[in-house]
Amino acid sequence: MAFADEIVQSIRQLCVPLAIILYGEKRTLSTDKLKAASVCVIVPDGTDKHALQHALYLAIVADVPVNLTLYTVQEWDALTQDEDSYAAWIRRKGRVLYEQIT
């Protein structure tokens, strides 16, 4: 199973994300081997992001460190309206690994 698939599966086992976006990868220069990844998770409004983030860090099994950024739908919608925000940058530069079809 590919790294991205493992991350998506681990996250979806603990919550119902609206989207999972890979927005950063650190790789070695000599071999291009993945050393770390940054993932954004968009969760429903009202989610206890702190508790969920803690649970996700404990549940994600990966060969490399995974940095998690969580936004509620309301936060994501508001922040992505500002093109200078970190959320807007993630939206522009990230690669969607999972998106809930509504």
mmCIF file with all atom_site columns, C-alpha atoms in Angstrom:
data_model
loop_
_atom_site.group_PDB
_atom_site.id
_atom_site.type_symbol
_atom_site.label_atom_id
_atom_site.label_alt_id
_atom_site.label_comp_id
_atom_site.label_asym_id
_atom_site.label_entity_id
_atom_site.label_seq_id
_atom_site.pdbx_PDB_ins_code
_atom_site.Cartn_x
_atom_site.Cartn_y
_atom_site.Cartn_z
_atom_site.occupancy
_atom_site.B_iso_or_equiv
_atom_site.pdbx_formal_charge
_atom_site.auth_seq_id
_atom_site.auth_comp_id
_atom_site.auth_asym_id
_atom_site.auth_atom_id
_atom_site.pdbx_PDB_model_num
ATOM 1   C CA . MET A 1 1   ? 0.000   0.000  0.000  1.00 0.00 ? 1   MET A CA 1
ATOM 2   C CA . ALA A 1 2   ? 1.338   3.433  -0.922 1.00 0.00 ? 2   ALA A CA 1
ATOM 3   C CA . PHE A 1 3   ? 2.267   5.962  1.740  1.00 0.00 ? 3   PHE A CA 1
ATOM 4   C CA . ALA A 1 4   ? -0.594  8.333  0.844  1.00 0.00 ? 4   ALA A CA 1
ATOM 5   C CA . ASP A 1 5   ? -3.139  5.495  0.926  1.00 0.00 ? 5   ASP A CA 1
ATOM 6   C CA . GLU A 1 6   ? -1.940  4.441  4.387  1.00 0.00 ? 6   GLU A CA 1
ATOM 7   C CA . ILE A 1 7   ? -2.315  7.974  5.713  1.00 0.00 ? 7   ILE A CA 1
ATOM 8   C CA . VAL A 1 8   ? -5.813  8.360  4.255  1.00 0.00 ? 8   VAL A CA 1
ATOM 9   C CA . GLN A 1 9   ? -6.894  5.007  5.658  1.00 0.00 ? 9   GLN A CA 1
ATOM 10  C CA . SER A 1 10  ? -5.521  5.819  9.128  1.00 0.00 ? 10  SER A CA 1
ATOM 11  C CA . ILE A 1 11  ? -7.291  9.186  9.218  1.00 0.00 ? 11  ILE A CA 1
ATOM 12  C CA . ARG A 1 12  ? -10.607 7.821  7.920  1.00 0.00 ? 12  ARG A CA 1
ATOM 13  C CA . GLN A 1 13  ? -10.625 5.150  10.632 1.00 0.00 ? 13  GLN A CA 1
ATOM 14  C CA . LEU A 1 14  ? -10.816 7.853  13.316 1.00 0.00 ? 14  LEU A CA 1
ATOM 15  C CA . CYS A 1 15  ? -12.930 10.564 11.747 1.00 0.00 ? 15  CYS A CA 1
ATOM 16  C CA . VAL A 1 16  ? -15.038 11.575 8.764  1.00 0.00 ? 16  VAL A CA 1
ATOM 17  C CA . PRO A 1 17  ? -12.860 14.148 6.998  1.00 0.00 ? 17  PRO A CA 1
ATOM 18  C CA . LEU A 1 18  ? -14.239 16.290 4.220  1.00 0.00 ? 18  LEU A CA 1
ATOM 19  C CA . ALA A 1 19  ? -10.793 16.430 2.639  1.00 0.00 ? 19  ALA A CA 1
ATOM 20  C CA . ILE A 1 20  ? -7.222  15.264 3.199  1.00 0.00 ? 20  ILE A CA 1
ATOM 21  C CA . ILE A 1 21  ? -4.518  17.265 1.449  1.00 0.00 ? 21  ILE A CA 1
ATOM 22  C CA . LEU A 1 22  ? -0.819  16.454 1.199  1.00 0.00 ? 22  LEU A CA 1
ATOM 23  C CA . TYR A 1 23  ? 0.950   19.810 1.140  1.00 0.00 ? 23  TYR A CA 1
ATOM 24  C CA . GLY A 1 24  ? 4.548   19.082 2.021  1.00 0.00 ? 24  GLY A CA 1
ATOM 25  C CA . GLU A 1 25  ? 7.136   16.396 1.519  1.00 0.00 ? 25  GLU A CA 1
ATOM 26  C CA . LYS A 1 26  ? 10.761  16.327 2.642  1.00 0.00 ? 26  LYS A CA 1
ATOM 27  C CA . ARG A 1 27  ? 12.978  14.088 0.558  1.00 0.00 ? 27  ARG A CA 1
ATOM 28  C CA . THR A 1 28  ? 16.658  13.198 0.580  1.00 0.00 ? 28  THR A CA 1
ATOM 29  C CA . LEU A 1 29  ? 18.688  14.855 -2.160 1.00 0.00 ? 29  LEU A CA 1
ATOM 30  C CA . SER A 1 30  ? 20.676  11.782 -3.101 1.00 0.00 ? 30  SER A CA 1
ATOM 31  C CA . THR A 1 31  ? 17.912  9.160  -3.307 1.00 0.00 ? 31  THR A CA 1
ATOM 32  C CA . ASP A 1 32  ? 14.686  11.221 -3.307 1.00 0.00 ? 32  ASP A CA 1
ATOM 33  C CA . LYS A 1 33  ? 13.505  9.013  -0.436 1.00 0.00 ? 33  LYS A CA 1
ATOM 34  C CA . LEU A 1 34  ? 10.622  10.472 1.584  1.00 0.00 ? 34  LEU A CA 1
ATOM 35  C CA . LYS A 1 35  ? 11.779  11.733 5.014  1.00 0.00 ? 35  LYS A CA 1
ATOM 36  C CA . ALA A 1 36  ? 8.657   13.555 6.281  1.00 0.00 ? 36  ALA A CA 1
ATOM 37  C CA . ALA A 1 37  ? 5.202   14.659 5.140  1.00 0.00 ? 37  ALA A CA 1
ATOM 38  C CA . SER A 1 38  ? 2.725   17.419 5.989  1.00 0.00 ? 38  SER A CA 1
ATOM 39  C CA . VAL A 1 39  ? -0.985  16.684 5.734  1.00 0.00 ? 39  VAL A CA 1
ATOM 40  C CA . CYS A 1 40  ? -4.015  18.956 6.135  1.00 0.00 ? 40  CYS A CA 1
ATOM 41  C CA . VAL A 1 41  ? -7.312  17.464 7.304  1.00 0.00 ? 41  VAL A CA 1
ATOM 42  C CA . ILE A 1 42  ? -10.604 19.333 6.892  1.00 0.00 ? 42  ILE A CA 1
ATOM 43  C CA . VAL A 1 43  ? -13.097 18.129 9.520  1.00 0.00 ? 43  VAL A CA 1
ATOM 44  C CA . PRO A 1 44  ? -16.761 18.898 10.233 1.00 0.00 ? 44  PRO A CA 1
ATOM 45  C CA . ASP A 1 45  ? -17.638 21.986 12.272 1.00 0.00 ? 45  ASP A CA 1
ATOM 46  C CA . GLY A 1 46  ? -17.887 21.235 15.975 1.00 0.00 ? 46  GLY A CA 1
ATOM 47  C CA . THR A 1 47  ? -15.070 18.668 15.906 1.00 0.00 ? 47  THR A CA 1
ATOM 48  C CA . ASP A 1 48  ? -12.706 18.779 18.887 1.00 0.00 ? 48  ASP A CA 1
ATOM 49  C CA . LYS A 1 49  ? -9.629  19.351 16.738 1.00 0.00 ? 49  LYS A CA 1
ATOM 50  C CA . HIS A 1 50  ? -7.163  19.129 19.625 1.00 0.00 ? 50  HIS A CA 1
ATOM 51  C CA . ALA A 1 51  ? -8.424  15.735 20.776 1.00 0.00 ? 51  ALA A CA 1
ATOM 52  C CA . LEU A 1 52  ? -8.693  14.452 17.208 1.00 0.00 ? 52  LEU A CA 1
ATOM 53  C CA . GLN A 1 53  ? -5.190  15.625 16.326 1.00 0.00 ? 53  GLN A CA 1
ATOM 54  C CA . HIS A 1 54  ? -3.809  13.834 19.376 1.00 0.00 ? 54  HIS A CA 1
ATOM 55  C CA . ALA A 1 55  ? -5.663  10.630 18.444 1.00 0.00 ? 55  ALA A CA 1
ATOM 56  C CA . LEU A 1 56  ? -4.498  10.859 14.832 1.00 0.00 ? 56  LEU A CA 1
ATOM 57  C CA . TYR A 1 57  ? -0.852  11.267 15.825 1.00 0.00 ? 57  TYR A CA 1
ATOM 58  C CA . LEU A 1 58  ? -1.160  8.103  17.917 1.00 0.00 ? 58  LEU A CA 1
ATOM 59  C CA . ALA A 1 59  ? -3.014  6.156  15.214 1.00 0.00 ? 59  ALA A CA 1
ATOM 60  C CA . ILE A 1 60  ? -1.027  7.011  12.091 1.00 0.00 ? 60  ILE A CA 1
ATOM 61  C CA . VAL A 1 61  ? 1.564   4.357  11.447 1.00 0.00 ? 61  VAL A CA 1
ATOM 62  C CA . ALA A 1 62  ? 4.116   5.572  8.924  1.00 0.00 ? 62  ALA A CA 1
ATOM 63  C CA . ASP A 1 63  ? 7.787   5.058  8.187  1.00 0.00 ? 63  ASP A CA 1
ATOM 64  C CA . VAL A 1 64  ? 8.317   8.832  8.275  1.00 0.00 ? 64  VAL A CA 1
ATOM 65  C CA . PRO A 1 65  ? 7.118   11.640 10.554 1.00 0.00 ? 65  PRO A CA 1
ATOM 66  C CA . VAL A 1 66  ? 3.753   13.107 9.569  1.00 0.00 ? 66  VAL A CA 1
ATOM 67  C CA . ASN A 1 67  ? 2.862   16.683 10.482 1.00 0.00 ? 67  ASN A CA 1
ATOM 68  C CA . LEU A 1 68  ? -0.891  17.305 10.778 1.00 0.00 ? 68  LEU A CA 1
ATOM 69  C CA . THR A 1 69  ? -2.797  20.555 10.317 1.00 0.00 ? 69  THR A CA 1
ATOM 70  C CA . LEU A 1 70  ? -6.531  20.460 11.053 1.00 0.00 ? 70  LEU A CA 1
ATOM 71  C CA . TYR A 1 71  ? -9.195  22.970 10.043 1.00 0.00 ? 71  TYR A CA 1
ATOM 72  C CA . THR A 1 72  ? -12.943 22.849 10.530 1.00 0.00 ? 72  THR A CA 1
ATOM 73  C CA . VAL A 1 73  ? -15.050 23.500 7.436  1.00 0.00 ? 73  VAL A CA 1
ATOM 74  C CA . GLN A 1 74  ? -15.946 26.969 8.736  1.00 0.00 ? 74  GLN A CA 1
ATOM 75  C CA . GLU A 1 75  ? -12.283 27.830 9.376  1.00 0.00 ? 75  GLU A CA 1
ATOM 76  C CA . TRP A 1 76  ? -11.216 26.453 6.000  1.00 0.00 ? 76  TRP A CA 1
ATOM 77  C CA . ASP A 1 77  ? -13.902 28.380 4.104  1.00 0.00 ? 77  ASP A CA 1
ATOM 78  C CA . ALA A 1 78  ? -13.067 31.643 5.892  1.00 0.00 ? 78  ALA A CA 1
ATOM 79  C CA . LEU A 1 79  ? -9.291  31.321 5.689  1.00 0.00 ? 79  LEU A CA 1
ATOM 80  C CA . THR A 1 80  ? -9.141  30.252 2.053  1.00 0.00 ? 80  THR A CA 1
ATOM 81  C CA . GLN A 1 81  ? -10.927 33.506 1.138  1.00 0.00 ? 81  GLN A CA 1
ATOM 82  C CA . ASP A 1 82  ? -7.725  35.334 2.141  1.00 0.00 ? 82  ASP A CA 1
ATOM 83  C CA . GLU A 1 83  ? -5.177  34.492 -0.563 1.00 0.00 ? 83  GLU A CA 1
ATOM 84  C CA . ASP A 1 84  ? -2.330  35.344 1.848  1.00 0.00 ? 84  ASP A CA 1
ATOM 85  C CA . SER A 1 85  ? -3.385  32.771 4.462  1.00 0.00 ? 85  SER A CA 1
ATOM 86  C CA . TYR A 1 86  ? -1.653  29.472 5.092  1.00 0.00 ? 86  TYR A CA 1
ATOM 87  C CA . ALA A 1 87  ? -4.900  27.635 4.307  1.00 0.00 ? 87  ALA A CA 1
ATOM 88  C CA . ALA A 1 88  ? -5.111  29.321 0.894  1.00 0.00 ? 88  ALA A CA 1
ATOM 89  C CA . TRP A 1 89  ? -1.498  28.351 0.198  1.00 0.00 ? 89  TRP A CA 1
ATOM 90  C CA . ILE A 1 90  ? -2.299  24.726 1.127  1.00 0.00 ? 90  ILE A CA 1
ATOM 91  C CA . ARG A 1 91  ? -5.313  24.816 -1.200 1.00 0.00 ? 91  ARG A CA 1
ATOM 92  C CA . ARG A 1 92  ? -3.191  26.130 -4.089 1.00 0.00 ? 92  ARG A CA 1
ATOM 93  C CA . LYS A 1 93  ? -0.076  23.988 -3.612 1.00 0.00 ? 93  LYS A CA 1
ATOM 94  C CA . GLY A 1 94  ? -1.377  20.813 -1.988 1.00 0.00 ? 94  GLY A CA 1
ATOM 95  C CA . ARG A 1 95  ? -2.430  17.557 -3.584 1.00 0.00 ? 95  ARG A CA 1
ATOM 96  C CA . VAL A 1 96  ? -5.862  16.247 -2.580 1.00 0.00 ? 96  VAL A CA 1
ATOM 97  C CA . LEU A 1 97  ? -5.515  12.667 -1.333 1.00 0.00 ? 97  LEU A CA 1
ATOM 98  C CA . TYR A 1 98  ? -9.166  12.280 -0.347 1.00 0.00 ? 98  TYR A CA 1
ATOM 99  C CA . GLU A 1 99  ? -12.289 14.353 -0.794 1.00 0.00 ? 99  GLU A CA 1
ATOM 100 C CA . GLN A 1 100 ? -15.730 13.459 0.483  1.00 0.00 ? 100 GLN A CA 1
ATOM 101 C CA . ILE A 1 101 ? -18.238 13.373 -2.348 1.00 0.00 ? 101 ILE A CA 1
ATOM 102 C CA . THR A 1 102 ? -21.432 15.152 -1.387 1.00 0.00 ? 102 THR A CA 1
#
